[in-house]
XYZ file of C-alpha atoms in Angstrom:
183
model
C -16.211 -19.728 -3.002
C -14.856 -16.585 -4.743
C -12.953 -16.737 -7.581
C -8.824 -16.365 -7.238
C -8.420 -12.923 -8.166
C -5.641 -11.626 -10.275
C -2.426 -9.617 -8.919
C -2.539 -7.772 -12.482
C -5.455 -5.253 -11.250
C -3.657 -3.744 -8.400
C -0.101 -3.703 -10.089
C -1.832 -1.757 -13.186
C -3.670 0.581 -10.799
C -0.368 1.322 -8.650
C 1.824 1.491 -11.630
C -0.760 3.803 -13.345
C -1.359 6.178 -10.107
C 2.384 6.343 -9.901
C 3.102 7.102 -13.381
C 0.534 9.794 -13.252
C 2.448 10.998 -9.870
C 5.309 11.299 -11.417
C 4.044 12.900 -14.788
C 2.862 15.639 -13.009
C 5.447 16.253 -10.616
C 8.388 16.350 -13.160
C 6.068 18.857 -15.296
C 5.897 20.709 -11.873
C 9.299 20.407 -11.626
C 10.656 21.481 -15.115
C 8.219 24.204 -15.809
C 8.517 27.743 -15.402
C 5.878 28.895 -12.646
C 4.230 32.418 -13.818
C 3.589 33.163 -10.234
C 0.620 34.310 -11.159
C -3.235 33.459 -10.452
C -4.909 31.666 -13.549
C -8.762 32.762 -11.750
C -9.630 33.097 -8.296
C -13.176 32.725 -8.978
C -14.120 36.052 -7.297
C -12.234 35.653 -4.298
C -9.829 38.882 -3.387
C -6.476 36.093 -4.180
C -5.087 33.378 -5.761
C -3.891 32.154 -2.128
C -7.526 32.938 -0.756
C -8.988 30.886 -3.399
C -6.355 27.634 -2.937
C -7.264 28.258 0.965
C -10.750 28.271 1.169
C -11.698 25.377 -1.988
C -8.753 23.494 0.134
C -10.982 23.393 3.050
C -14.425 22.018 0.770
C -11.759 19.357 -0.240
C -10.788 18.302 2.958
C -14.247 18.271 4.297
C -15.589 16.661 1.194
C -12.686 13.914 2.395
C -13.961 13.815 5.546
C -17.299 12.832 4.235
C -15.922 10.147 2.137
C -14.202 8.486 5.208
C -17.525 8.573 6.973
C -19.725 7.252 3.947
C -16.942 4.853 3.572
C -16.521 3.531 7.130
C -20.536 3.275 6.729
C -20.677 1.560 3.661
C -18.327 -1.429 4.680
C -20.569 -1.899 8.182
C -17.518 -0.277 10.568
C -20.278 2.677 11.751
C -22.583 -0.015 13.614
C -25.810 1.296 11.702
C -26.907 0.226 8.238
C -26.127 2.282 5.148
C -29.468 3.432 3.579
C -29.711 2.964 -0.537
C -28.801 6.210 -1.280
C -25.202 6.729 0.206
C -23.168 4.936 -2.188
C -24.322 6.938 -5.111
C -23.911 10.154 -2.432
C -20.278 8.796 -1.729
C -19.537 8.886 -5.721
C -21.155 12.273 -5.792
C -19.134 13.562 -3.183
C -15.981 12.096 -4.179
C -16.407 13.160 -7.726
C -17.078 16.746 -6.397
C -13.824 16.733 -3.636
C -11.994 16.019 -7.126
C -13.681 18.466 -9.107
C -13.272 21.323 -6.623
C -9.174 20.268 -5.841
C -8.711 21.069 -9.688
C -8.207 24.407 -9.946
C -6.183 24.220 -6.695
C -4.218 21.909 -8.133
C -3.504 23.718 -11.302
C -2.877 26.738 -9.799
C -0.163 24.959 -8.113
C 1.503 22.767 -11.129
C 1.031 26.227 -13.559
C 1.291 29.049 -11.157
C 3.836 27.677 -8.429
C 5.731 25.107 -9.514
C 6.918 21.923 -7.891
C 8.854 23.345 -4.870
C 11.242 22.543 -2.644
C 12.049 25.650 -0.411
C 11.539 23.623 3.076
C 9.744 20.324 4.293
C 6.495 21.205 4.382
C 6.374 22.535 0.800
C 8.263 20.233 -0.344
C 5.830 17.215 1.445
C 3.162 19.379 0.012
C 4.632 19.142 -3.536
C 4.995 15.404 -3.154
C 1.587 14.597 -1.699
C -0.087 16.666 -3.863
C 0.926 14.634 -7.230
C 0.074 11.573 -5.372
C -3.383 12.621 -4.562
C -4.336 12.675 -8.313
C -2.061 9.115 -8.585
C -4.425 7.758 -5.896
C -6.982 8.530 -7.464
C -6.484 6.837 -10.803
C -5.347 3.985 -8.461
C -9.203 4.785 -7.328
C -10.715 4.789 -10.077
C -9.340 1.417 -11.615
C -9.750 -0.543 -8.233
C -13.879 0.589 -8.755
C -14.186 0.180 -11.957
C -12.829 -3.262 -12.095
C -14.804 -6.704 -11.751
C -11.707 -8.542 -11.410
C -9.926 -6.713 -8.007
C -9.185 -8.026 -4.769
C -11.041 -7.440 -2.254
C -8.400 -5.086 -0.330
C -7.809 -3.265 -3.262
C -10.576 -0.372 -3.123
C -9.972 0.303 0.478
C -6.426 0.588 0.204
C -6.426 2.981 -2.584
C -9.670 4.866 -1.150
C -7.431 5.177 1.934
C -4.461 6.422 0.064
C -6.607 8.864 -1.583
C -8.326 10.491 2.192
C -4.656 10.316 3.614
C -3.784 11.911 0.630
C -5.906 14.813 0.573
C -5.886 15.304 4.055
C -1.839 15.700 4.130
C -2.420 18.393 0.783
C -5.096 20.140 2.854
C -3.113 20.303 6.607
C 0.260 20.996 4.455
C -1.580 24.135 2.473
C -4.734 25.562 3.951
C -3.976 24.069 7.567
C -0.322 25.671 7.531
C -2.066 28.854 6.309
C -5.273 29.033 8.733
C -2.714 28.270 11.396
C 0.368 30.470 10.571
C -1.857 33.658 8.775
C -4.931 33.369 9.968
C -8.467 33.615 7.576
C -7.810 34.528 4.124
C -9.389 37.837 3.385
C -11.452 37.616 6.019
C -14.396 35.550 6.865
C -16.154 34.731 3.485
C -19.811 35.956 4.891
């Protein structure tokens, strides 16, 4: 029989994810945007750059789902040894690459408002990094439900995937390739 698990994991990981939400969407919020690209890591824009390490993200998500969705069983054919240190890899490197994105849009941009979609986009894209504390504590802890790692594993995909349609999608969609194909 499993141990009764305590309700004070999951209410420390929400409250934490949402605190950092909220941290960095009233710093997006209050601080002057210089409009201007911090590096675009040799690609011809700062818009280019946000487009095309949007897309590795939201790939990179798409491979958690999968190694996920394998992990628990749900895929019908059993995990090998390796994935779940391939699923932290991955995951580690969706958040890794989403950085600079992300700070180009807190420093450069600003937390806007000027219609729905930017504004979901603004939203979403603070929670992504509150998800992922959420994440991170639900893993890290002995003492979790159960529920508690897919729920906040699935916050974090829905997450990303909602920053990546509401940013690259809109753009690959509405503009077109940035710059070109990158071959």
């Amino acid at each position: 029989m499993e141990a009764t698990k305590s309700p004070a994991v999951p209410l420390t990981a929400f409250a934490a994810g949402a605190a950092v939400s909220v941290v960095l969407g009233v710093y997006g919020r209050v601080h002057d945007p210089t409009f201007e690209p911090i590096t675009t890591f040799g690609l011809g824009s700062m818009i280019e750059m946000k487009v095309w390490f949007a897309i590795a993200v939201g790939v990179l998500a798409l491979g958690q789902l999968v190694g996920a969705l394998w992990m628990y069983g749900k895929l019908g054919i059993t995990a090998p040894s390796w994935l779940s240190t391939g699923h932290r890899l991955s995951g580690a490197l969706a958040v890794l690459v989403s950085l600079p994105v992300a700070y180009h849009c807190l420093w450069s941009l600003g937390f806007q408002t000027t219609d729905t979609r930017v504004l979901l986009h603004s939203l979403v894209g603070c929670i992504v990094y509150g998800a992922f504390v959420a994440k991170v504590i639900a893993v890290r802890s002995h003492s979790a439900p159960g529920w508690l790692l897919p729920v906040a594993g699935g916050l974090l995909f829905t997450a990303f995937i909602v920053v990546v349609l509401t940013s690259a999608g809109w753009y690959l969609t509405t503009v077109g390739l940035p710059g070109g194909s990158p071959y």
